[in-house]
Coordinates of C-alpha atoms and ligand atoms in Angstrom, one line a residue:
M57 CA -28.0 -154.5 56.1
E58 CA -27.8 -157.9 57.0
I59 CA -27.9 -161.0 54.7
A60 CA -29.0 -163.9 55.5
P61 CA -28.6 -167.4 53.0
M62 CA -31.6 -169.2 53.4
P63 CA -31.4 -173.1 54.0
V64 CA -33.1 -174.8 51.1
A65 CA -34.1 -177.5 52.9
A66 CA -38.2 -178.0 52.9
A67 CA -39.0 -176.6 56.8
P68 CA -36.4 -173.1 56.7
R69 CA -34.3 -173.0 59.5
R70 CA -32.8 -169.6 61.2
A71 CA -30.8 -167.9 58.7
E72 CA -27.2 -166.4 59.5
I73 CA -26.9 -162.9 59.7
V74 CA -24.2 -160.3 58.2
P75 CA -23.9 -157.1 60.4
I76 CA -24.7 -154.3 58.5
R77 CA -21.3 -152.9 59.2
R78 CA -20.0 -155.7 56.9
L79 CA -22.0 -154.7 53.8
L80 CA -22.0 -151.0 53.2
A81 CA -19.0 -149.3 52.4
P82 CA -19.1 -152.4 49.2
V83 CA -22.9 -151.6 48.8
L84 CA -21.8 -147.3 48.3
R85 CA -18.1 -148.8 46.8
D86 CA -19.2 -151.3 44.3
P87 CA -23.1 -152.8 44.1
V88 CA -22.5 -154.5 41.3
N89 CA -19.7 -156.5 42.6
M90 CA -21.3 -157.0 45.7
L91 CA -23.9 -158.8 44.5
A92 CA -22.2 -160.8 42.4
D93 CA -19.4 -161.7 45.6
L94 CA -22.9 -162.8 48.0
G95 CA -23.8 -164.7 44.8
R96 CA -20.9 -166.4 44.8
Q97 CA -19.9 -167.2 48.6
A98 CA -23.7 -168.5 49.1
S99 CA -22.9 -170.7 46.0
G100 CA -26.1 -169.6 44.5
R101 CA -28.2 -170.3 47.3
I102 CA -30.8 -167.9 48.2
L103 CA -30.0 -164.8 50.3
R104 CA -32.3 -162.6 52.4
I105 CA -30.9 -158.6 51.9
R106 CA -32.4 -156.9 55.2
F107 CA -31.6 -153.6 54.1
S108 CA -35.2 -152.1 53.0
P109 CA -38.7 -152.3 54.8
S110 CA -40.3 -154.9 52.4
P111 CA -38.2 -158.5 52.4
L112 CA -35.5 -158.5 49.8
Y113 CA -34.3 -161.9 48.2
L114 CA -30.8 -162.5 45.9
F115 CA -31.4 -165.4 43.7
S116 CA -28.4 -166.7 41.6
H117 CA -28.6 -170.6 41.4
P118 CA -30.2 -171.5 37.8
D119 CA -33.0 -172.9 39.2
D120 CA -34.5 -170.4 40.7
V121 CA -33.8 -167.6 38.1
Q122 CA -35.4 -170.0 35.8
H123 CA -38.7 -170.3 38.2
V124 CA -39.0 -166.4 38.6
L125 CA -38.7 -166.0 34.8
R126 CA -40.3 -168.6 33.4
G127 CA -41.6 -171.2 35.4
N128 CA -44.0 -169.2 37.9
W129 CA -43.2 -165.9 36.0
T130 CA -46.9 -164.6 36.2
N131 CA -46.1 -164.4 40.1
Y132 CA -43.3 -161.7 39.4
R133 CA -44.4 -158.8 38.3
R134 CA -41.6 -155.7 36.8
T135 CA -42.6 -153.4 39.5
G136 CA -41.2 -152.6 43.0
M137 CA -37.6 -151.4 42.8
F138 CA -35.6 -150.5 39.6
W139 CA -38.7 -150.6 37.9
R140 CA -39.9 -147.8 39.8
P141 CA -38.0 -144.9 39.5
L142 CA -37.3 -146.4 35.4
H143 CA -41.2 -145.8 34.7
R144 CA -40.5 -142.4 35.2
L145 CA -38.7 -142.4 31.8
L146 CA -40.1 -146.0 30.1
G147 CA -44.0 -145.6 31.1
A148 CA -46.5 -148.2 30.1
S149 CA -44.3 -149.9 27.9
V150 CA -42.9 -153.2 26.4
L151 CA -40.7 -153.0 29.1
S152 CA -43.2 -152.7 32.2
D153 CA -45.7 -156.2 32.7
G154 CA -49.4 -156.6 32.5
P155 CA -52.0 -155.8 29.2
A156 CA -49.6 -152.8 28.6
W157 CA -47.0 -154.7 27.9
Q158 CA -48.6 -157.8 26.4
A159 CA -50.4 -155.6 23.5
S160 CA -46.5 -154.1 22.5
R161 CA -44.8 -157.4 22.9
D162 CA -47.4 -158.7 20.6
I163 CA -46.9 -155.9 17.5
L164 CA -43.9 -155.9 18.4
Q165 CA -42.9 -159.3 18.0
P166 CA -43.0 -161.0 14.4
L167 CA -40.7 -157.6 13.7
F168 CA -37.7 -159.3 15.2
T169 CA -38.0 -162.6 14.0
A170 CA -34.6 -164.5 13.0
R171 CA -36.4 -165.0 9.6
H172 CA -37.2 -160.7 9.9
I173 CA -33.9 -159.7 10.5
A174 CA -31.7 -161.6 8.6
S175 CA -34.2 -159.2 5.9
L176 CA -32.6 -156.4 7.3
T177 CA -28.7 -157.7 7.2
E178 CA -27.6 -156.4 4.1
Q179 CA -29.1 -153.2 4.3
T180 CA -27.3 -152.6 8.0
A181 CA -24.4 -153.8 6.7
A182 CA -24.2 -151.5 3.8
A183 CA -25.0 -148.6 6.7
I184 CA -22.4 -149.6 9.7
D185 CA -19.6 -150.1 6.5
E186 CA -20.6 -146.8 5.6
R187 CA -20.7 -145.1 9.0
V188 CA -17.5 -147.1 10.7
A189 CA -15.8 -145.4 7.6
E190 CA -16.3 -142.2 8.7
L191 CA -13.8 -142.7 11.8
D192 CA -11.3 -142.3 9.5
E193 CA -10.3 -138.8 10.3
Y194 CA -9.5 -139.7 13.9
A195 CA -7.0 -142.9 11.9
A196 CA -5.3 -139.8 10.1
S197 CA -5.1 -137.5 12.8
G198 CA -4.0 -140.1 15.0
R199 CA -5.9 -138.1 17.6
S200 CA -8.1 -140.1 20.5
F201 CA -11.5 -140.2 21.4
D202 CA -14.5 -141.3 23.7
A203 CA -15.5 -145.0 22.6
G204 CA -18.8 -145.1 24.3
E205 CA -19.4 -141.9 22.3
E206 CA -18.6 -143.1 19.0
M207 CA -20.0 -146.6 19.6
A208 CA -23.1 -144.9 20.4
D209 CA -23.2 -142.9 17.1
V210 CA -22.3 -145.8 15.4
V211 CA -25.7 -147.8 16.8
N212 CA -27.8 -145.0 16.4
E213 CA -26.7 -144.0 12.6
T214 CA -26.9 -147.6 11.0
V215 CA -28.9 -150.3 13.5
I216 CA -31.0 -147.4 14.9
K217 CA -31.7 -145.3 11.3
V218 CA -32.8 -149.5 9.8
L219 CA -35.0 -150.0 13.0
F220 CA -37.0 -146.5 13.3
G221 CA -37.2 -146.4 9.1
G222 CA -34.6 -143.4 9.1
R223 CA -37.3 -141.6 11.4
L224 CA -34.4 -140.0 14.1
S225 CA -31.7 -137.8 12.6
R226 CA -27.9 -138.1 13.3
E227 CA -28.7 -134.7 15.8
D228 CA -31.7 -136.5 17.3
G229 CA -29.4 -139.5 18.2
R230 CA -26.5 -137.4 19.4
R231 CA -28.6 -135.5 21.7
L232 CA -30.6 -139.0 23.1
S233 CA -27.5 -141.3 23.9
P234 CA -26.0 -139.0 26.3
A235 CA -29.4 -138.3 28.4
Y236 CA -29.8 -141.9 28.3
D237 CA -26.6 -142.6 29.7
R238 CA -27.4 -139.5 32.4
A239 CA -30.4 -141.0 33.3
A240 CA -28.9 -144.7 33.3
R241 CA -25.9 -142.8 35.7
S242 CA -28.3 -140.5 37.3
I243 CA -30.8 -143.1 39.1
A244 CA -27.6 -145.1 41.2
F245 CA -29.6 -144.1 43.9
R246 CA -33.1 -144.8 43.3
L247 CA -31.8 -148.2 42.9
L248 CA -29.3 -148.9 45.8
L249 CA -32.5 -147.1 48.3
P250 CA -35.5 -148.1 46.7
F251 CA -37.4 -147.4 49.9
V252 CA -37.3 -143.4 50.2
P253 CA -40.0 -142.0 48.8
Y254 CA -40.4 -139.8 45.7
S255 CA -40.9 -136.7 48.5
V256 CA -37.4 -136.7 49.7
N257 CA -34.7 -135.8 47.2
L258 CA -32.0 -137.6 46.2
P259 CA -29.2 -137.0 44.9
G260 CA -29.6 -137.5 40.3
D261 CA -32.8 -137.0 40.9
R262 CA -33.3 -134.1 39.1
T263 CA -30.9 -135.3 36.1
F264 CA -32.9 -137.9 35.9
M265 CA -35.7 -135.9 35.1
N266 CA -34.1 -133.1 33.0
S267 CA -32.7 -136.0 30.9
V268 CA -36.9 -137.3 30.8
E269 CA -36.7 -134.4 29.4
V270 CA -34.9 -134.3 26.4
I271 CA -35.8 -137.9 25.5
D272 CA -39.7 -136.2 25.1
E273 CA -38.3 -133.0 23.2
V274 CA -37.0 -135.9 20.5
F275 CA -39.3 -138.2 20.9
L276 CA -42.6 -136.8 21.0
P277 CA -42.4 -134.8 17.5
I278 CA -41.5 -137.6 16.0
V279 CA -44.5 -139.8 17.6
R280 CA -46.8 -137.0 16.5
Q281 CA -45.3 -136.7 12.8
A282 CA -45.8 -140.7 12.4
R283 CA -49.1 -140.8 13.6
A284 CA -50.2 -138.3 11.2
V285 CA -48.3 -140.1 8.5
P286 CA -47.8 -143.6 9.4
G287 CA -45.3 -145.6 7.0
S288 CA -46.8 -148.7 5.4
G289 CA -42.9 -149.9 6.7
T290 CA -41.9 -152.5 8.8
D291 CA -40.1 -150.4 10.5
V292 CA -41.1 -150.2 14.5
V293 CA -42.3 -147.1 14.6
S294 CA -44.7 -147.2 11.2
A295 CA -45.7 -151.2 12.8
L296 CA -46.6 -149.9 16.1
C297 CA -48.6 -146.4 14.7
R298 CA -50.8 -149.0 12.2
A299 CA -51.6 -150.7 15.1
R300 CA -52.5 -148.1 17.4
R301 CA -54.3 -146.1 14.7
D302 CA -57.9 -146.5 17.1
D303 CA -56.3 -146.1 20.2
G304 CA -56.9 -142.4 20.2
P305 CA -55.6 -139.6 22.4
A306 CA -54.2 -142.3 24.5
A307 CA -52.1 -143.5 21.5
E308 CA -49.9 -140.9 21.6
R309 CA -48.5 -141.9 25.3
Q310 CA -48.4 -145.6 24.4
L311 CA -46.6 -144.8 21.6
R312 CA -43.9 -142.8 23.3
D313 CA -43.3 -144.6 25.9
D314 CA -42.7 -147.9 23.2
L315 CA -40.4 -146.0 20.8
V316 CA -38.0 -144.6 24.3
S317 CA -38.0 -148.4 25.5
I318 CA -37.3 -149.4 22.4
Y319 CA -34.5 -146.7 22.1
G320 CA -32.8 -147.7 25.0
A321 CA -33.4 -151.0 25.1
A322 CA -31.3 -151.3 21.8
S323 CA -29.0 -148.5 21.1
E324 CA -28.1 -148.0 24.7
S325 CA -27.2 -152.3 25.3
T326 CA -25.7 -152.9 22.3
A327 CA -23.2 -150.1 22.5
T328 CA -22.4 -150.0 25.9
T329 CA -21.4 -153.4 25.3
L330 CA -19.7 -152.6 22.2
T331 CA -17.9 -150.4 24.3
W332 CA -16.9 -153.1 27.0
L333 CA -15.5 -154.4 24.0
W334 CA -12.4 -152.4 23.7
P335 CA -10.6 -152.8 27.2
V336 CA -11.5 -156.5 27.5
L337 CA -9.6 -157.3 23.9
D338 CA -6.9 -154.5 25.0
A339 CA -6.1 -156.8 28.5
H340 CA -6.2 -160.0 26.4
P341 CA -4.2 -159.4 23.1
Q342 CA -4.8 -163.6 22.1
V343 CA -8.2 -162.9 22.0
A344 CA -7.7 -159.5 20.4
A345 CA -5.2 -161.0 17.6
R346 CA -7.9 -163.9 17.0
L347 CA -10.5 -161.6 16.3
R348 CA -8.3 -159.8 13.9
A349 CA -6.7 -163.1 12.1
E350 CA -10.9 -164.1 11.9
V351 CA -11.6 -160.5 10.3
D352 CA -9.1 -160.9 7.9
E353 CA -10.0 -163.6 6.0
V354 CA -13.7 -163.1 5.9
V355 CA -13.8 -159.9 5.3
G356 CA -10.4 -158.2 4.4
T357 CA -10.1 -154.8 3.8
G358 CA -13.9 -154.7 3.2
P359 CA -16.4 -153.8 2.9
V360 CA -18.5 -155.7 5.2
R361 CA -21.4 -158.0 3.8
A362 CA -24.2 -159.7 5.2
A363 CA -22.8 -163.0 3.3
H364 CA -19.4 -162.5 6.1
L365 CA -21.9 -162.7 9.0
P366 CA -22.5 -166.9 9.4
R367 CA -18.5 -167.2 8.8
L368 CA -17.5 -164.4 12.0
T369 CA -17.9 -167.5 14.4
Y370 CA -14.9 -166.3 16.5
T371 CA -16.7 -162.7 16.7
K372 CA -19.3 -164.5 17.6
M373 CA -17.9 -166.3 21.0
V374 CA -16.0 -162.8 21.9
L375 CA -19.6 -161.1 22.0
Q376 CA -21.2 -164.0 23.8
E377 CA -17.9 -163.7 26.1
L378 CA -18.4 -160.5 26.5
L379 CA -21.6 -160.4 27.2
R380 CA -21.0 -163.3 29.9
V381 CA -18.9 -160.6 31.8
Y382 CA -20.6 -158.0 30.9
P383 CA -24.1 -158.1 30.7
V384 CA -25.4 -155.1 29.8
G385 CA -28.9 -155.6 31.0
W386 CA -27.1 -156.7 34.7
L387 CA -30.0 -156.1 37.0
F388 CA -34.2 -157.1 36.1
P389 CA -35.5 -157.6 39.6
R390 CA -39.4 -159.0 40.2
T391 CA -41.5 -158.1 42.8
A392 CA -43.2 -161.3 44.1
V393 CA -47.7 -160.9 43.7
E394 CA -48.2 -164.1 45.6
H395 CA -46.5 -166.0 48.7
D396 CA -44.0 -168.9 47.1
V397 CA -41.8 -171.6 47.8
V398 CA -38.5 -171.5 45.8
G399 CA -36.7 -174.7 46.2
G400 CA -38.0 -174.9 50.1
V401 CA -37.3 -171.6 50.9
P402 CA -40.8 -169.3 51.7
I403 CA -40.9 -166.1 49.5
E404 CA -43.5 -163.4 50.8
A405 CA -46.2 -161.6 48.8
G406 CA -44.2 -158.1 48.1
A407 CA -41.0 -159.3 48.0
Q408 CA -38.3 -158.2 46.0
V409 CA -36.6 -160.8 43.7
L410 CA -33.1 -159.6 42.5
I411 CA -32.0 -161.6 39.3
T412 CA -28.7 -160.6 37.9
P413 CA -26.8 -162.1 35.6
Y414 CA -23.6 -160.8 36.4
A415 CA -23.8 -162.6 39.9
T416 CA -24.9 -166.2 38.3
H417 CA -22.7 -166.1 35.1
R418 CA -20.0 -165.9 38.2
L419 CA -20.9 -169.1 40.0
D420 CA -18.4 -171.6 39.9
E421 CA -20.9 -174.6 40.1
F422 CA -21.6 -173.4 36.9
W423 CA -18.7 -172.2 35.1
D424 CA -15.0 -173.2 34.4
R425 CA -12.6 -170.7 36.2
P426 CA -16.0 -167.9 35.9
L427 CA -13.9 -164.8 36.6
E428 CA -11.4 -165.5 33.0
F429 CA -12.5 -164.3 29.5
D430 CA -12.1 -167.0 27.8
P431 CA -14.3 -167.0 24.3
E432 CA -13.6 -170.9 23.9
R433 CA -16.3 -171.4 26.6
F434 CA -19.0 -170.6 23.2
S435 CA -17.2 -172.7 20.7
T436 CA -19.8 -175.7 19.3
G437 CA -17.1 -178.5 20.5
R438 CA -17.1 -177.6 24.4
P439 CA -20.3 -177.0 25.1
E440 CA -19.5 -175.9 29.0
R441 CA -22.5 -174.9 29.9
H442 CA -25.4 -177.6 31.3
H443 CA -28.0 -175.2 32.3
R444 CA -30.4 -172.9 30.1
Y445 CA -30.3 -170.1 33.0
A446 CA -26.5 -170.5 34.0
Y447 CA -26.5 -168.0 31.1
F448 CA -28.9 -165.4 30.5
P449 CA -27.8 -162.0 28.9
F450 CA -31.1 -161.6 27.7
G451 CA -33.2 -162.8 30.5
G452 CA -35.5 -165.5 29.9
G453 CA -39.2 -166.7 29.8
P454 CA -42.1 -164.4 28.9
H455 CA -39.9 -161.2 29.2
Q456 CA -37.0 -162.4 26.8
C457 CA -35.4 -160.0 24.9
L458 CA -37.0 -159.3 21.5
G459 CA -33.3 -158.0 20.3
Q460 CA -31.1 -161.1 20.9
H461 CA -31.1 -161.7 16.9
L462 CA -30.2 -158.4 15.9
F463 CA -27.9 -157.9 17.9
Y464 CA -26.1 -160.7 17.0
M465 CA -26.8 -159.6 13.4
A466 CA -25.5 -156.3 14.4
A467 CA -22.9 -156.1 16.4
P468 CA -20.5 -158.6 14.6
L469 CA -21.1 -156.4 11.9
V470 CA -19.6 -153.2 13.9
V471 CA -16.3 -154.9 15.0
A472 CA -15.9 -157.0 11.9
A473 CA -16.6 -153.2 9.9
I474 CA -14.1 -151.4 12.4
L475 CA -11.0 -154.4 12.3
S476 CA -11.1 -154.6 9.0
R477 CA -10.1 -150.9 9.1
Y478 CA -8.2 -150.3 11.8
R479 CA -6.3 -151.6 14.6
P480 CA -8.1 -149.6 17.7
M481 CA -4.8 -149.2 20.3
L482 CA -6.2 -148.1 24.2
D483 CA -5.4 -145.3 25.9
G484 CA -5.7 -145.6 29.8
G485 CA -6.3 -148.4 32.0
P486 CA -9.2 -151.2 32.8
C487 CA -12.6 -150.1 33.0
T488 CA -14.3 -150.9 35.9
P489 CA -18.9 -151.4 35.9
A490 CA -20.3 -148.6 37.6
P491 CA -24.1 -148.9 39.3
A492 CA -26.3 -148.1 36.9
G493 CA -29.3 -149.0 35.4
S494 CA -27.4 -151.1 32.8
L495 CA -24.0 -151.9 33.0
R496 CA -21.6 -149.2 32.0
P497 CA -17.6 -148.2 32.8
K498 CA -16.5 -146.0 34.9
E499 CA -14.5 -144.7 33.8
K500 CA -14.0 -143.5 29.9
A501 CA -12.7 -145.8 27.4
E502 CA -10.5 -143.8 25.1
L503 CA -9.2 -145.4 21.8
R504 CA -6.9 -144.3 19.2
L505 CA -7.3 -145.8 15.6
V506 CA -4.2 -146.9 13.8
P507 CA -5.0 -147.7 9.5
V508 CA -4.8 -151.3 8.5
R509 CA -3.3 -150.9 5.4
R510 CA -0.6 -148.8 6.3
E511 CA 0.2 -150.9 9.4
E512 CA 0.4 -154.1 7.6
A513 CA 2.1 -152.1 4.7
G514 CA 5.2 -151.9 6.8
A515 CA 5.1 -155.1 8.7
R516 CA 5.6 -156.7 5.4
Ligands
LIG194 C1 -26.1 -156.2 24.3 C2 -27.9 -156.4 23.8 C3 -28.8 -156.3 25.0 C4 -28.9 -156.8 26.0 C5 -27.7 -157.6 27.1 C6 -30.4 -156.7 26.3 C7 -31.0 -157.7 27.6 C8 -32.2 -157.8 28.0 C9 -32.7 -158.6 28.9 C10 -32.0 -159.0 29.8 C11 -33.9 -158.0 29.3 C12 -35.3 -159.2 29.6 C13 -35.5 -157.9 30.5 C14 -36.5 -158.8 32.2 O1 -36.6 -159.9 31.8 O2 -37.1 -157.8 32.9 C15 -34.5 -157.1 27.7 C16 -35.8 -157.4 27.3 C17 -36.4 -156.5 26.1 N1 -34.9 -156.3 25.3 FE1 -32.6 -156.5 25.1 N2 -30.8 -156.6 25.0 C18 -30.2 -156.4 24.1 C19 -30.5 -155.7 22.9 C20 -31.2 -155.5 22.6 C21 -32.3 -154.9 21.3 C22 -31.0 -154.8 20.0 C23 -33.1 -154.4 21.5 C24 -34.2 -154.0 20.1 C25 -35.4 -153.4 20.3 C26 -34.1 -154.8 22.8 C27 -35.3 -155.1 23.1 C28 -35.5 -155.2 24.1 C29 -36.8 -155.4 24.8 C30 -38.3 -154.7 23.7 C31 -37.2 -155.8 25.6 C32 -38.2 -156.5 26.3 C33 -39.0 -157.6 26.1 C34 -40.5 -157.7 27.4 O3 -40.5 -158.3 28.6 O4 -41.2 -159.1 26.6 N3 -32.6 -155.8 23.3 N4 -33.3 -157.4 27.3

């Protein structure tokens, strides 16, 4: 693999070449941080990575990210590396591109407006409170548990329950979460070696396809049942069924693709972000103390309610900073359709462009002490960001995440519900990012819960 920083002058000069032997080991060891380090060393300049038969570029400067995601977005499609292997799971859905994406986006958009999501808050808060209370079992026994698994269960049985109109059972969720997790992890080789044809087996291929089978086993009966009896509700399943009623047999596949994609986008991203929270709080006791103080003041000992949400301001800042440091959608490449020139650098038709908020969020040129976790950056009194695309955990432009309002409605309520009842203690060390379809911790985050009331009573 060779890396060449591209000059930003109008006439490109010959680029500096970094020899393959300097990059191969970091790629295999830690591709996530390798890309971020490359972006930082180049101060956000466009880099050409000579790694695959088609040209591959790393764009980390906010101007260039904006150009791809918004300015000239029709020239940059969700095809090629990353999307091609994922297509076997997601199909032609709201997470694809072109007419299939547009049709799904048009149906789904009204279900994700700030106003519509606000109307779901009371119901979601009650579901969260009820589900989080089940963690009492861990608190009573002192037994530790895998935060990743438990966060996935909590999100499934609350946020997803509301979003999917109760059509996914607890058992469905418990089959789906590990299947998506295995799919995201097992795709790593396909992401790192996108030019290897599917006729050549790579490690992880079989696990990936087995996960797709499990996901289909859960979703296909739900799709068939929903098409037979499309509900009248505003949940995503009913809305998609009603909108596609006339589409004939193709509608079954279409509905399956959209539900598999939305579930992945909504459940996995929210649960994984909430999983990162606990090791980060463990490493930053002052942030943890301030977060607890806010929850104590706003929610007390619960139950958490919709009315608490606007006052959970520090909780929101912590989540914003968590998404800066650990943006679960860490990589979403594009393929250039036609030749383009970006910041003076010619980009060939067919070139792959890597967009990674993990790298842009760490640029010294746009962030003060970018490697430090500091929620204060997001306080209203300290607007540190100057460029819209210096921070884009939810993407941007026409493909901007549909679930942003849902995330900022549900995630603070989950955090507040947990902290109003328990003091979570991390068993084990810090977590580091694994190379996967989404940014997941390599290590398990094991948690123990100490009930709040008992601990506080002892302290007084
Ligand atoms: C921590 C939470 C989340 C993060 C970090 C996140 C991140 C992202 C990112 C980066 C994209 C853009 C991908 C691209 O441009 O190629 C995206 C798209 C999307 N997200 Fe999210 N997401 C989150 C939660 C959610 C939730 C809760 C939903 C709920 C349904 C959701 C649904 C979607 C959908 C449908 C798209 C595709 C939009 C389109 O292409 O038109 N996401 N998300």
